[in-house]
Amino acid sequence: MKITPTPLTAGLAGIVAAIAWPLLWARYGGPGSAGGIELVIATLLVIALPAHAFVVGFARPAASAPGAVDTALLKRVGAWLAAAAVTTGVRAVWLG
């Protein structure tokens, strides 16, 4: 299955990360926890892997000039961060 990262998939990954992280922290982290291996594995599987797949992608990028900036990647990272921030804000207003 080929996954092509787009700003939409990056935004969806940001929403998932913003919803999942508080749940993971409540389950495996928190002030009384030492941040065990469960939190690390859950973070990798639920947040880092989807972020990599839907923001960065697994395909090798086309060759570009040295020092060139990948603007498409920057847009996807921005969409990921913006969606996570908006989701966090909406969640804070809704729950708090």
mmCIF file of N, CA and C in Angstrom:
data_model
loop_
_atom_site.group_PDB
_atom_site.id
_atom_site.type_symbol
_atom_site.label_atom_id
_atom_site.label_comp_id
_atom_site.label_asym_id
_atom_site.label_seq_id
_atom_site.Cartn_x
_atom_site.Cartn_y
_atom_site.Cartn_z
ATOM 1 N N MET A 1 0.835 -1.159 0.000
ATOM 2 C CA MET A 1 0.000 0.000 0.000
ATOM 3 C C MET A 1 0.891 1.236 0.000
ATOM 4 N N LYS A 2 0.681 2.123 -0.939
ATOM 5 C CA LYS A 2 1.473 3.337 -1.047
ATOM 6 C C LYS A 2 0.736 4.470 -0.338
ATOM 7 N N ILE A 3 1.414 5.115 0.588
ATOM 8 C CA ILE A 3 0.850 6.252 1.304
ATOM 9 C C ILE A 3 1.535 7.507 0.793
ATOM 10 N N THR A 4 0.750 8.410 0.228
ATOM 11 C CA THR A 4 1.287 9.672 -0.249
ATOM 12 C C THR A 4 0.910 10.760 0.746
ATOM 13 N N PRO A 5 1.890 11.345 1.425
ATOM 14 C CA PRO A 5 1.564 12.379 2.397
ATOM 15 C C PRO A 5 1.078 13.655 1.717
ATOM 16 N N THR A 6 0.024 14.220 2.251
ATOM 17 C CA THR A 6 -0.541 15.482 1.776
ATOM 18 C C THR A 6 -0.808 16.356 2.996
ATOM 19 N N PRO A 7 -1.097 17.639 2.807
ATOM 20 C CA PRO A 7 -1.463 18.465 3.960
ATOM 21 C C PRO A 7 -2.706 17.928 4.690
ATOM 22 N N LEU A 8 -3.627 17.313 3.966
ATOM 23 C CA LEU A 8 -4.820 16.745 4.613
ATOM 24 C C LEU A 8 -4.446 15.560 5.504
ATOM 25 N N THR A 9 -3.638 14.635 5.000
ATOM 26 C CA THR A 9 -3.233 13.488 5.827
ATOM 27 C C THR A 9 -2.375 13.950 6.998
ATOM 28 N N ALA A 10 -1.560 14.982 6.781
ATOM 29 C CA ALA A 10 -0.745 15.525 7.875
ATOM 30 C C ALA A 10 -1.640 16.140 8.943
ATOM 31 N N GLY A 11 -2.665 16.858 8.519
ATOM 32 C CA GLY A 11 -3.599 17.443 9.478
ATOM 33 C C GLY A 11 -4.343 16.379 10.266
ATOM 34 N N LEU A 12 -4.756 15.317 9.596
ATOM 35 C CA LEU A 12 -5.431 14.220 10.288
ATOM 36 C C LEU A 12 -4.498 13.547 11.293
ATOM 37 N N ALA A 13 -3.238 13.393 10.932
ATOM 38 C CA ALA A 13 -2.265 12.821 11.865
ATOM 39 C C ALA A 13 -2.076 13.736 13.070
ATOM 40 N N GLY A 14 -2.116 15.040 12.862
ATOM 41 C CA GLY A 14 -2.024 15.992 13.964
ATOM 42 C C GLY A 14 -3.211 15.895 14.901
ATOM 43 N N ILE A 15 -4.399 15.719 14.338
ATOM 44 C CA ILE A 15 -5.607 15.558 15.154
ATOM 45 C C ILE A 15 -5.514 14.291 15.987
ATOM 46 N N VAL A 16 -5.098 13.201 15.366
ATOM 47 C CA VAL A 16 -4.960 11.930 16.092
ATOM 48 C C VAL A 16 -3.939 12.061 17.216
ATOM 49 N N ALA A 17 -2.816 12.715 16.936
ATOM 50 C CA ALA A 17 -1.780 12.881 17.957
ATOM 51 C C ALA A 17 -2.295 13.718 19.126
ATOM 52 N N ALA A 18 -3.031 14.790 18.825
ATOM 53 C CA ALA A 18 -3.542 15.665 19.887
ATOM 54 C C ALA A 18 -4.607 14.980 20.732
ATOM 55 N N ILE A 19 -5.358 14.084 20.141
ATOM 56 C CA ILE A 19 -6.368 13.345 20.903
ATOM 57 C C ILE A 19 -5.717 12.194 21.674
ATOM 58 N N ALA A 20 -4.758 11.521 21.063
ATOM 59 C CA ALA A 20 -4.171 10.325 21.666
ATOM 60 C C ALA A 20 -3.198 10.640 22.793
ATOM 61 N N TRP A 21 -2.427 11.714 22.686
ATOM 62 C CA TRP A 21 -1.378 11.953 23.674
ATOM 63 C C TRP A 21 -1.916 12.095 25.096
ATOM 64 N N PRO A 22 -2.964 12.881 25.357
ATOM 65 C CA PRO A 22 -3.467 12.943 26.736
ATOM 66 C C PRO A 22 -3.953 11.585 27.248
ATOM 67 N N LEU A 23 -4.526 10.790 26.355
ATOM 68 C CA LEU A 23 -4.976 9.460 26.762
ATOM 69 C C LEU A 23 -3.794 8.551 27.093
ATOM 70 N N LEU A 24 -2.756 8.612 26.284
ATOM 71 C CA LEU A 24 -1.555 7.816 26.564
ATOM 72 C C LEU A 24 -0.896 8.269 27.865
ATOM 73 N N TRP A 25 -0.820 9.575 28.060
ATOM 74 C CA TRP A 25 -0.198 10.100 29.261
ATOM 75 C C TRP A 25 -0.987 9.683 30.503
ATOM 76 N N ALA A 26 -2.314 9.740 30.409
ATOM 77 C CA ALA A 26 -3.144 9.338 31.551
ATOM 78 C C ALA A 26 -2.982 7.853 31.855
ATOM 79 N N ARG A 27 -2.800 7.062 30.828
ATOM 80 C CA ARG A 27 -2.707 5.607 31.013
ATOM 81 C C ARG A 27 -1.313 5.161 31.453
ATOM 82 N N TYR A 28 -0.256 5.705 30.810
ATOM 83 C CA TYR A 28 1.099 5.207 31.037
ATOM 84 C C TYR A 28 2.039 6.213 31.682
ATOM 85 N N GLY A 29 1.662 7.478 31.724
ATOM 86 C CA GLY A 29 2.568 8.504 32.246
ATOM 87 C C GLY A 29 2.037 9.086 33.536
ATOM 88 N N GLY A 30 2.118 10.381 33.641
ATOM 89 C CA GLY A 30 1.615 11.062 34.817
ATOM 90 C C GLY A 30 2.719 11.353 35.814
ATOM 91 N N PRO A 31 2.383 12.147 36.824
ATOM 92 C CA PRO A 31 3.393 12.558 37.799
ATOM 93 C C PRO A 31 3.979 11.401 38.616
ATOM 94 N N GLY A 32 3.196 10.359 38.857
ATOM 95 C CA GLY A 32 3.685 9.248 39.661
ATOM 96 C C GLY A 32 4.415 8.184 38.871
ATOM 97 N N SER A 33 4.581 8.405 37.588
ATOM 98 C CA SER A 33 5.201 7.397 36.731
ATOM 99 C C SER A 33 6.643 7.764 36.418
ATOM 100 N N ALA A 34 7.430 6.770 36.167
ATOM 101 C CA ALA A 34 8.820 6.992 35.773
ATOM 102 C C ALA A 34 8.960 7.049 34.258
ATOM 103 N N GLY A 35 7.839 7.053 33.538
ATOM 104 C CA GLY A 35 7.914 7.077 32.076
ATOM 105 C C GLY A 35 8.458 5.780 31.538
ATOM 106 N N GLY A 36 7.779 4.707 31.856
ATOM 107 C CA GLY A 36 8.253 3.383 31.515
ATOM 108 C C GLY A 36 8.238 3.086 30.031
ATOM 109 N N ILE A 37 8.630 1.896 29.714
ATOM 110 C CA ILE A 37 8.735 1.435 28.340
ATOM 111 C C ILE A 37 7.368 1.422 27.653
ATOM 112 N N GLU A 38 6.300 1.249 28.431
ATOM 113 C CA GLU A 38 4.962 1.242 27.838
ATOM 114 C C GLU A 38 4.642 2.588 27.195
ATOM 115 N N LEU A 39 5.004 3.683 27.893
ATOM 116 C CA LEU A 39 4.760 5.020 27.348
ATOM 117 C C LEU A 39 5.583 5.249 26.091
ATOM 118 N N VAL A 40 6.815 4.802 26.088
ATOM 119 C CA VAL A 40 7.681 4.979 24.916
ATOM 120 C C VAL A 40 7.121 4.210 23.724
ATOM 121 N N ILE A 41 6.759 2.961 23.932
ATOM 122 C CA ILE A 41 6.243 2.139 22.833
ATOM 123 C C ILE A 41 4.915 2.688 22.332
ATOM 124 N N ALA A 42 4.027 3.065 23.242
ATOM 125 C CA ALA A 42 2.734 3.620 22.834
ATOM 126 C C ALA A 42 2.922 4.916 22.050
ATOM 127 N N THR A 43 3.849 5.768 22.485
ATOM 128 C CA THR A 43 4.109 7.021 21.769
ATOM 129 C C THR A 43 4.643 6.745 20.370
ATOM 130 N N LEU A 44 5.541 5.795 20.263
ATOM 131 C CA LEU A 44 6.087 5.461 18.944
ATOM 132 C C LEU A 44 5.011 4.919 18.008
ATOM 133 N N LEU A 45 4.172 4.021 18.519
ATOM 134 C CA LEU A 45 3.173 3.381 17.662
ATOM 135 C C LEU A 45 1.982 4.278 17.345
ATOM 136 N N VAL A 46 1.549 5.084 18.310
ATOM 137 C CA VAL A 46 0.314 5.852 18.123
ATOM 138 C C VAL A 46 0.573 7.267 17.609
ATOM 139 N N ILE A 47 1.738 7.831 17.885
ATOM 140 C CA ILE A 47 1.996 9.212 17.478
ATOM 141 C C ILE A 47 3.115 9.312 16.441
ATOM 142 N N ALA A 48 4.274 8.738 16.725
ATOM 143 C CA ALA A 48 5.425 8.921 15.838
ATOM 144 C C ALA A 48 5.283 8.205 14.499
ATOM 145 N N LEU A 49 4.841 6.964 14.511
ATOM 146 C CA LEU A 49 4.713 6.216 13.255
ATOM 147 C C LEU A 49 3.661 6.830 12.327
ATOM 148 N N PRO A 50 2.452 7.140 12.817
ATOM 149 C CA PRO A 50 1.495 7.807 11.922
ATOM 150 C C PRO A 50 1.982 9.175 11.453
ATOM 151 N N ALA A 51 2.644 9.918 12.331
ATOM 152 C CA ALA A 51 3.165 11.221 11.914
ATOM 153 C C ALA A 51 4.189 11.046 10.802
ATOM 154 N N HIS A 52 5.057 10.065 10.944
ATOM 155 C CA HIS A 52 6.060 9.840 9.900
ATOM 156 C C HIS A 52 5.393 9.410 8.599
ATOM 157 N N ALA A 53 4.445 8.504 8.686
ATOM 158 C CA ALA A 53 3.792 7.989 7.475
ATOM 159 C C ALA A 53 2.982 9.066 6.761
ATOM 160 N N PHE A 54 2.228 9.858 7.512
ATOM 161 C CA PHE A 54 1.288 10.787 6.892
ATOM 162 C C PHE A 54 1.810 12.206 6.750
ATOM 163 N N VAL A 55 2.963 12.516 7.356
ATOM 164 C CA VAL A 55 3.561 13.835 7.192
ATOM 165 C C VAL A 55 4.807 13.755 6.319
ATOM 166 N N VAL A 56 5.720 12.858 6.662
ATOM 167 C CA VAL A 56 6.981 12.749 5.935
ATOM 168 C C VAL A 56 6.878 11.758 4.782
ATOM 169 N N GLY A 57 6.271 10.605 5.029
ATOM 170 C CA GLY A 57 6.172 9.563 4.012
ATOM 171 C C GLY A 57 7.370 8.636 4.086
ATOM 172 N N PHE A 58 7.243 7.508 3.430
ATOM 173 C CA PHE A 58 8.319 6.512 3.437
ATOM 174 C C PHE A 58 9.078 6.471 2.114
ATOM 175 N N ALA A 59 8.599 7.158 1.110
ATOM 176 C CA ALA A 59 9.269 7.144 -0.190
ATOM 177 C C ALA A 59 10.515 8.022 -0.148
ATOM 178 N N ARG A 60 11.490 7.635 -0.902
ATOM 179 C CA ARG A 60 12.723 8.421 -1.000
ATOM 180 C C ARG A 60 12.417 9.685 -1.809
ATOM 181 N N PRO A 61 12.778 10.863 -1.269
ATOM 182 C CA PRO A 61 12.488 12.107 -1.999
ATOM 183 C C PRO A 61 13.329 12.227 -3.262
ATOM 184 N N ALA A 62 12.803 12.952 -4.220
ATOM 185 C CA ALA A 62 13.535 13.194 -5.460
ATOM 186 C C ALA A 62 14.765 14.047 -5.168
ATOM 187 N N ALA A 63 15.789 13.861 -5.963
ATOM 188 C CA ALA A 63 17.023 14.622 -5.772
ATOM 189 C C ALA A 63 16.750 16.107 -5.988
ATOM 190 N N SER A 64 17.325 16.918 -5.118
ATOM 191 C CA SER A 64 17.167 18.364 -5.255
ATOM 192 C C SER A 64 18.528 19.017 -5.106
ATOM 193 N N ALA A 65 18.566 20.278 -5.408
ATOM 194 C CA ALA A 65 19.826 21.016 -5.324
ATOM 195 C C ALA A 65 20.275 21.116 -3.871
ATOM 196 N N PRO A 66 21.567 21.099 -3.648
ATOM 197 C CA PRO A 66 22.063 21.238 -2.272
ATOM 198 C C PRO A 66 21.581 22.555 -1.657
ATOM 199 N N GLY A 67 21.103 22.481 -0.434
ATOM 200 C CA GLY A 67 20.629 23.674 0.252
ATOM 201 C C GLY A 67 19.200 24.051 -0.076
ATOM 202 N N ALA A 68 18.540 23.285 -0.963
ATOM 203 C CA ALA A 68 17.155 23.592 -1.325
ATOM 204 C C ALA A 68 16.230 23.169 -0.183
ATOM 205 N N VAL A 69 15.166 23.930 -0.008
ATOM 206 C CA VAL A 69 14.201 23.656 1.046
ATOM 207 C C VAL A 69 12.999 22.933 0.433
ATOM 208 N N ASP A 70 12.567 21.871 1.085
ATOM 209 C CA ASP A 70 11.400 21.117 0.636
ATOM 210 C C ASP A 70 10.153 21.827 1.160
ATOM 211 N N THR A 71 9.594 22.716 0.353
ATOM 212 C CA THR A 71 8.451 23.512 0.798
ATOM 213 C C THR A 71 7.204 22.660 1.014
ATOM 214 N N ALA A 72 7.053 21.590 0.248
ATOM 215 C CA ALA A 72 5.897 20.712 0.447
ATOM 216 C C ALA A 72 5.959 20.052 1.821
ATOM 217 N N LEU A 73 7.152 19.627 2.227
ATOM 218 C CA LEU A 73 7.313 19.039 3.553
ATOM 219 C C LEU A 73 7.036 20.078 4.640
ATOM 220 N N LEU A 74 7.520 21.293 4.454
ATOM 221 C CA LEU A 74 7.259 22.347 5.434
ATOM 222 C C LEU A 74 5.759 22.625 5.566
ATOM 223 N N LYS A 75 5.039 22.596 4.457
ATOM 224 C CA LYS A 75 3.585 22.802 4.505
ATOM 225 C C LYS A 75 2.900 21.662 5.257
ATOM 226 N N ARG A 76 3.355 20.430 5.026
ATOM 227 C CA ARG A 76 2.755 19.289 5.733
ATOM 228 C C ARG A 76 3.057 19.337 7.231
ATOM 229 N N VAL A 77 4.277 19.706 7.589
ATOM 230 C CA VAL A 77 4.623 19.839 9.008
ATOM 231 C C VAL A 77 3.794 20.954 9.642
ATOM 232 N N GLY A 78 3.624 22.044 8.934
ATOM 233 C CA GLY A 78 2.789 23.134 9.432
ATOM 234 C C GLY A 78 1.347 22.700 9.617
ATOM 235 N N ALA A 79 0.821 21.931 8.675
ATOM 236 C CA ALA A 79 -0.552 21.428 8.789
ATOM 237 C C ALA A 79 -0.676 20.487 9.979
ATOM 238 N N TRP A 80 0.328 19.644 10.194
ATOM 239 C CA TRP A 80 0.320 18.713 11.324
ATOM 240 C C TRP A 80 0.309 19.477 12.648
ATOM 241 N N LEU A 81 1.201 20.458 12.775
ATOM 242 C CA LEU A 81 1.278 21.238 14.005
ATOM 243 C C LEU A 81 0.036 22.087 14.223
ATOM 244 N N ALA A 82 -0.469 22.707 13.163
ATOM 245 C CA ALA A 82 -1.659 23.553 13.290
ATOM 246 C C ALA A 82 -2.878 22.728 13.697
ATOM 247 N N ALA A 83 -3.054 21.572 13.072
ATOM 248 C CA ALA A 83 -4.194 20.723 13.417
ATOM 249 C C ALA A 83 -4.095 20.237 14.856
ATOM 250 N N ALA A 84 -2.894 19.893 15.301
ATOM 251 C CA ALA A 84 -2.707 19.453 16.691
ATOM 252 C C ALA A 84 -2.990 20.600 17.655
ATOM 253 N N ALA A 85 -2.536 21.810 17.327
ATOM 254 C CA ALA A 85 -2.766 22.963 18.200
ATOM 255 C C ALA A 85 -4.250 23.317 18.277
ATOM 256 N N VAL A 86 -4.921 23.322 17.150
ATOM 257 C CA VAL A 86 -6.358 23.632 17.144
ATOM 258 C C VAL A 86 -7.131 22.566 17.913
ATOM 259 N N THR A 87 -6.793 21.312 17.699
ATOM 260 C CA THR A 87 -7.470 20.226 18.415
ATOM 261 C C THR A 87 -7.240 20.344 19.914
ATOM 262 N N THR A 88 -6.022 20.666 20.314
ATOM 263 C CA THR A 88 -5.720 20.846 21.731
ATOM 264 C C THR A 88 -6.516 22.012 22.315
ATOM 265 N N GLY A 89 -6.607 23.104 21.562
ATOM 266 C CA GLY A 89 -7.382 24.257 22.028
ATOM 267 C C GLY A 89 -8.857 23.943 22.166
ATOM 268 N N VAL A 90 -9.419 23.271 21.168
ATOM 269 C CA VAL A 90 -10.828 22.901 21.217
ATOM 270 C C VAL A 90 -11.080 21.942 22.372
ATOM 271 N N ARG A 91 -10.176 21.012 22.569
ATOM 272 C CA ARG A 91 -10.325 20.050 23.677
ATOM 273 C C ARG A 91 -10.265 20.763 25.021
ATOM 274 N N ALA A 92 -9.378 21.732 25.160
ATOM 275 C CA ALA A 92 -9.245 22.475 26.420
ATOM 276 C C ALA A 92 -10.516 23.278 26.715
ATOM 277 N N VAL A 93 -11.081 23.906 25.687
ATOM 278 C CA VAL A 93 -12.312 24.675 25.874
ATOM 279 C C VAL A 93 -13.470 23.736 26.189
ATOM 280 N N TRP A 94 -13.534 22.634 25.496
ATOM 281 C CA TRP A 94 -14.648 21.700 25.657
ATOM 282 C C TRP A 94 -14.622 21.013 27.023
ATOM 283 N N LEU A 95 -13.444 20.577 27.444
ATOM 284 C CA LEU A 95 -13.331 19.849 28.701
ATOM 285 C C LEU A 95 -13.112 20.737 29.918
ATOM 286 N N GLY A 96 -12.694 21.967 29.674
ATOM 287 C CA GLY A 96 -12.272 22.690 30.825
ATOM 288 C C GLY A 96 -12.911 23.921 31.187
#
